[in-house]
CSV table of C-alpha atoms in Angstrom, one decimal:
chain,number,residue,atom,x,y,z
A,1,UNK,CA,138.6,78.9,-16.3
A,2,UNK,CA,142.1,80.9,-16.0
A,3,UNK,CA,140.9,82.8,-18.8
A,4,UNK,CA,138.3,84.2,-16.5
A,5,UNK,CA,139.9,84.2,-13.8
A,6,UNK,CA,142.7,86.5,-15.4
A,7,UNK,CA,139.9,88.4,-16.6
A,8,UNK,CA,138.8,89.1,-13.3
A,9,UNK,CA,142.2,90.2,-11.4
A,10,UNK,CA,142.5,92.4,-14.5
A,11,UNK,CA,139.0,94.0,-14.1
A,12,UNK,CA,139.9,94.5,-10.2
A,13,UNK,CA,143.1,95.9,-10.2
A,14,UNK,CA,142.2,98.1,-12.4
A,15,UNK,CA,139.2,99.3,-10.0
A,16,UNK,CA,141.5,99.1,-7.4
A,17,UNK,CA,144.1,101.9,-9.3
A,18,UNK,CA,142.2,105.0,-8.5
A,19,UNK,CA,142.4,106.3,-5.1
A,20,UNK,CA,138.6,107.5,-5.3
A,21,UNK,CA,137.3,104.3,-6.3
A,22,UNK,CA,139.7,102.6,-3.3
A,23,UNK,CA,138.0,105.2,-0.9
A,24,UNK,CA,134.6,104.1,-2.0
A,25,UNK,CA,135.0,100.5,-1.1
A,26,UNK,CA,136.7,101.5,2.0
A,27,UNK,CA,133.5,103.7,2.5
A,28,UNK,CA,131.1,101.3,1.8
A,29,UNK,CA,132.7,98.7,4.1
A,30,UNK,CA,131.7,100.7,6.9
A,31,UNK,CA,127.9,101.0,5.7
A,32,UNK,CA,125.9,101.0,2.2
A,33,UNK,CA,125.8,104.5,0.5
A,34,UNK,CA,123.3,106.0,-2.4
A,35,UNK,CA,125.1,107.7,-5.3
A,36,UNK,CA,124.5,111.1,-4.2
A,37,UNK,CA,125.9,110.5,-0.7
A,38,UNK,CA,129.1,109.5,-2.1
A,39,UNK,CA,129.2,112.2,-5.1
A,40,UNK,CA,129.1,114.4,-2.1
A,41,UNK,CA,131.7,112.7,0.6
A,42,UNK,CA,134.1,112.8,-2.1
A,43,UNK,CA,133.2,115.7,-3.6
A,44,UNK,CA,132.5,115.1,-7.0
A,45,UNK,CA,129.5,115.5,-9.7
A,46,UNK,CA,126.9,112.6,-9.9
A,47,UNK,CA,128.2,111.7,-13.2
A,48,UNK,CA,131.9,111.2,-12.2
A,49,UNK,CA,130.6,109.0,-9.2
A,50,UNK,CA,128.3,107.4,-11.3
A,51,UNK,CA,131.3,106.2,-13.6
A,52,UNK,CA,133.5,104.9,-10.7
A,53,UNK,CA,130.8,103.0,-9.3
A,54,UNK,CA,129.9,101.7,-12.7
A,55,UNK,CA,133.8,100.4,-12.8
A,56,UNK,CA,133.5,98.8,-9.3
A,57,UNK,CA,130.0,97.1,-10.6
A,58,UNK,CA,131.6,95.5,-13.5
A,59,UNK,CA,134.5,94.4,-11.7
A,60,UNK,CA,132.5,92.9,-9.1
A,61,UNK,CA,133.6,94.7,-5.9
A,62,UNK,CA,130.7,96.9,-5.4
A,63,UNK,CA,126.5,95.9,-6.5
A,64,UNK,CA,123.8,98.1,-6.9
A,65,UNK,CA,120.1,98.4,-6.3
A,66,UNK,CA,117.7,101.5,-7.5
A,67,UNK,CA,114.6,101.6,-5.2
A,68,UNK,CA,112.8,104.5,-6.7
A,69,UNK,CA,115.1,107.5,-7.7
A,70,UNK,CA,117.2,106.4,-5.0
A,71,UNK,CA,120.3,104.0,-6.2
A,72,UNK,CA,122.0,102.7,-3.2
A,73,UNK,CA,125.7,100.8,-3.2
A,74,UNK,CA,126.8,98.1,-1.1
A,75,UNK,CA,130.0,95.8,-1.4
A,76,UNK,CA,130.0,92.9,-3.3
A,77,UNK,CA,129.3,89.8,-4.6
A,78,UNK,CA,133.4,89.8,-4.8
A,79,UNK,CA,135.5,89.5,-2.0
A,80,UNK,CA,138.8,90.4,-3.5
A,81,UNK,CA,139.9,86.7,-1.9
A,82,UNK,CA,141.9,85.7,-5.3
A,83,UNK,CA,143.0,89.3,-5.1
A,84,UNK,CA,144.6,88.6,-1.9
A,85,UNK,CA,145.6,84.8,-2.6
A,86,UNK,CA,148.0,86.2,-5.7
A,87,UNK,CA,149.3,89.1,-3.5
A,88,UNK,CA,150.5,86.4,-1.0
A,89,UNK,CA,151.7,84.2,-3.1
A,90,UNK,CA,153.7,86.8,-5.0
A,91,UNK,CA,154.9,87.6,-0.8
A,92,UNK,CA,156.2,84.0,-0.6
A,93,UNK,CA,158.0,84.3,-3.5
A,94,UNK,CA,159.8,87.1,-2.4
A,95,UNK,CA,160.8,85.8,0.6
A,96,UNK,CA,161.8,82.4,-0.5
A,97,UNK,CA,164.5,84.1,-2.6
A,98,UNK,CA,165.5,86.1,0.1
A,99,UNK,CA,166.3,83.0,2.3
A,100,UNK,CA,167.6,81.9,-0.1
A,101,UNK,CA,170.4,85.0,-0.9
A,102,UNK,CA,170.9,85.0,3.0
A,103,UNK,CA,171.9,81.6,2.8
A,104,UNK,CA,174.5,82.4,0.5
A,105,UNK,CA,175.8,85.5,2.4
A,106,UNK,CA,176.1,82.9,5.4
A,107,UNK,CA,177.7,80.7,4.2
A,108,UNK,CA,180.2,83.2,2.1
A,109,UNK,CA,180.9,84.8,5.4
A,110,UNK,CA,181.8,81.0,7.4
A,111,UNK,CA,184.0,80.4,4.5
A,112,UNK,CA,185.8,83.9,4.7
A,113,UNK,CA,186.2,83.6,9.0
A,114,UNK,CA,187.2,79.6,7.8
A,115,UNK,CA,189.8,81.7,6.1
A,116,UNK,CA,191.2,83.7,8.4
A,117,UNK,CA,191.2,81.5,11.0
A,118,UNK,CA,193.8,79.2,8.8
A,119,UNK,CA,195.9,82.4,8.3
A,120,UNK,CA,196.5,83.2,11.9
A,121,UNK,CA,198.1,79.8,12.6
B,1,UNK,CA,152.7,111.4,3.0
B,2,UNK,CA,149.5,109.5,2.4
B,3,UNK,CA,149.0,111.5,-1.2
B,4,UNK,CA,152.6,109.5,-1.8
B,5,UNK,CA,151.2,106.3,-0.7
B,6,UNK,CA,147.8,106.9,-2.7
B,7,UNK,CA,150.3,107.4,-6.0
B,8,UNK,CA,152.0,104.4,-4.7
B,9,UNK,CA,149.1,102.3,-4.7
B,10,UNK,CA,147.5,103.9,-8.2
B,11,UNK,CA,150.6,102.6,-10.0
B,12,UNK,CA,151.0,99.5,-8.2
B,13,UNK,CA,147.5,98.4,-8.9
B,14,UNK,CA,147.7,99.5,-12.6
B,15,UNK,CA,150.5,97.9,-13.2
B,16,UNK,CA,148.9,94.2,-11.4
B,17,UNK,CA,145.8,94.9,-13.7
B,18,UNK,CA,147.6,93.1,-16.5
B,19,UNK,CA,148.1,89.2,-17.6
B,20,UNK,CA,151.3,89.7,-18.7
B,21,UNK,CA,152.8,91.8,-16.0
B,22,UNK,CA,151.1,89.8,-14.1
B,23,UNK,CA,153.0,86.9,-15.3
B,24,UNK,CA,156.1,88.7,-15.8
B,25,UNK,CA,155.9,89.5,-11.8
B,26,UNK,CA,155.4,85.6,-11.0
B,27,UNK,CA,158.5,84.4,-13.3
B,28,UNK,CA,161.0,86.5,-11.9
B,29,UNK,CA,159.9,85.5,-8.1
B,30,UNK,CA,161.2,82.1,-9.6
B,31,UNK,CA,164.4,83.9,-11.3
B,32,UNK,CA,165.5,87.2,-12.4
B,33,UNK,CA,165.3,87.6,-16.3
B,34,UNK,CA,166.9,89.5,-19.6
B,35,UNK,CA,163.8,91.3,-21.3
B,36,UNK,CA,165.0,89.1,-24.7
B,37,UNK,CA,163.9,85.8,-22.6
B,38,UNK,CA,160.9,87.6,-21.2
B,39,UNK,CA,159.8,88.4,-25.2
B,40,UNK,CA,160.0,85.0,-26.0
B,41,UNK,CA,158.6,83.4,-23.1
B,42,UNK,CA,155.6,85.5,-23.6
B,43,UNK,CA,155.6,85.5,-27.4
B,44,UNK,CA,155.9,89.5,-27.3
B,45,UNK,CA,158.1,92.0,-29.5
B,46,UNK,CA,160.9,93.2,-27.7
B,47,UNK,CA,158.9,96.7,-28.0
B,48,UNK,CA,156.0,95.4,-26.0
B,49,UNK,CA,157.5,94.0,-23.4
B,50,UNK,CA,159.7,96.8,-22.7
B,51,UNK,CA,156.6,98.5,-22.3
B,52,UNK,CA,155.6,96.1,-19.5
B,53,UNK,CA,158.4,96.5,-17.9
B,54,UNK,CA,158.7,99.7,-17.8
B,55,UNK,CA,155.2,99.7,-16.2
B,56,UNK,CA,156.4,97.3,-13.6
B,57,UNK,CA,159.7,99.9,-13.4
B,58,UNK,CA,158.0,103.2,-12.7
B,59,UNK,CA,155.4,101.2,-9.9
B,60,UNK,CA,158.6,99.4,-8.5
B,61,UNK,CA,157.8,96.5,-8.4
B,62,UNK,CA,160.7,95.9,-10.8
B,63,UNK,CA,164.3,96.9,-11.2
B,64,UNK,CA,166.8,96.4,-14.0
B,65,UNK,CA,170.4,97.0,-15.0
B,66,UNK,CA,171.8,96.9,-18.4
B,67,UNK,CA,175.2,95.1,-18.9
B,68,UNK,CA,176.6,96.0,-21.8
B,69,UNK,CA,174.0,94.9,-24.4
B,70,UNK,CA,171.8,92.8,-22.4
B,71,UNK,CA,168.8,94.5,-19.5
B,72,UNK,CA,168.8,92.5,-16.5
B,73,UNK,CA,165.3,92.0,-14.6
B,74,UNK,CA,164.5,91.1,-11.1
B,75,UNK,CA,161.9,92.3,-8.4
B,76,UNK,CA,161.8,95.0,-6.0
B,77,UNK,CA,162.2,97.2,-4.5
B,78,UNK,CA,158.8,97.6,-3.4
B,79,UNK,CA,156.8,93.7,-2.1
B,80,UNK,CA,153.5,94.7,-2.3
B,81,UNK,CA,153.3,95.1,1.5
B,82,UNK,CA,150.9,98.7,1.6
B,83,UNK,CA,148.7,96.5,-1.0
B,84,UNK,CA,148.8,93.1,0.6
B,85,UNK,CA,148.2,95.5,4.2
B,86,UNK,CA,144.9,97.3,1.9
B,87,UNK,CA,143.4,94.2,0.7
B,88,UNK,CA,143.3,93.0,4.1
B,89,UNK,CA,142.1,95.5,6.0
B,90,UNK,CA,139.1,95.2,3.4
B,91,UNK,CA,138.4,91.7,4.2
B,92,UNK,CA,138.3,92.7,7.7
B,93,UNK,CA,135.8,95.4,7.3
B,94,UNK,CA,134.0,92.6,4.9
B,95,UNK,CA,133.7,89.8,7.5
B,96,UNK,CA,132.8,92.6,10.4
B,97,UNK,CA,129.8,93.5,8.2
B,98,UNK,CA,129.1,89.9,7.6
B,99,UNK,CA,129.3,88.6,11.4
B,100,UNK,CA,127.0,91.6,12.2
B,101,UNK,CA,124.1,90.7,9.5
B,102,UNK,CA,124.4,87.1,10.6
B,103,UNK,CA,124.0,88.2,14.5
B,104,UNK,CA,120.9,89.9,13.1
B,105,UNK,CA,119.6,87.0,11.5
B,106,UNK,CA,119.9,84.8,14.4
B,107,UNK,CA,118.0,87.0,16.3
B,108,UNK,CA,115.3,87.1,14.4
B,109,UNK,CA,115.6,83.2,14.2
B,110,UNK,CA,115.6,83.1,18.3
B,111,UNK,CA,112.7,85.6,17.7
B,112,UNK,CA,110.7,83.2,15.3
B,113,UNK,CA,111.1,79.8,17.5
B,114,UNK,CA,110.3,81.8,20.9
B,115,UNK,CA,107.3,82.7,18.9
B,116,UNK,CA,106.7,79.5,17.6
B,117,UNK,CA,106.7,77.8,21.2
B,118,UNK,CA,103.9,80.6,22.5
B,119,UNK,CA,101.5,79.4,19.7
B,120,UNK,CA,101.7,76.0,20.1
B,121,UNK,CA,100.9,75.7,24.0
């Protein structure tokens, strides 16, 4: 189950490390977009937007569906919600530790006024 | 400016797209770390997990110092705030798109029993 899991954040990370493919799911947030369309919004050749999309597909983020000649895109069926849930985790962290060093720093600086306090009598 | 934080966010998210760095990431949010102990805890050479980290390095989402013989790790300085701030603007577009299909679906619901009320009388 973490195996797969693992799998997945890999798979989507690496989708999300390319600021065309980034633009395409910002893109198709907005509204659902054939192939062509977005070749041409981001002005590229069918087969390079072909091969992002194809990356987005396997990592879940965008689906497909071919009616015709016509292949249209849409987000989905992944929300990037364990995406998020590791980022903020990993934010928690973070901030836990620096509580935890302004604690310290705190309490160095009552000990050093402490300190000078005792010297002036 | 935003070509910088597109660069940002390539290397950021290529260097999350990894179990290991991944991992790497979580353990020193817990406590900073000497690549040796990093090696070992993740049954790596010392060779490949330099690697890692010098992935994490160049994306910053790691920092080390050397000390004589021994490499220090720890986190920062970048906290994954501009992707934290990405994802969720994502999931905002996501549920926007989803609140406005299921308005649309419970009109035509509204529609169907309004219709199914005319029949019966």
């Amino acid at each position: 189950m973490v195996q797969f899991q693992q799998a997945r954040l890999d798979a989507s990370f690496a989708a999300l490390s390319d600021a065309t493919r980034r633009g395409v799911v910002e893109h198709l947030g907005r509204s659902d977009a054939s192939i062509t369309d977005l070749a041409a919004r981001f002005r590229m050749t069918l087969t390079g937007m072909k091969k992002h999309v194809c990356i987005l597909e396997q990592a879940g983020l965008v689906s497909t569906e071919k009616v015709g000649r016509v292949r249209t895109c849409r987000l989905g069926p992944r929300r990037l919600e364990e995406e998020a849930a590791w980022l903020a985790r990993h934010q928690a962290l973070w901030n836990a530790r620096f509580e935890a060093l302004d604690q310290v720093v705190q309490e160095l600086k009552r000990k050093e006024q402490a300190h000078g306090r005792e010297k002036k009598r």
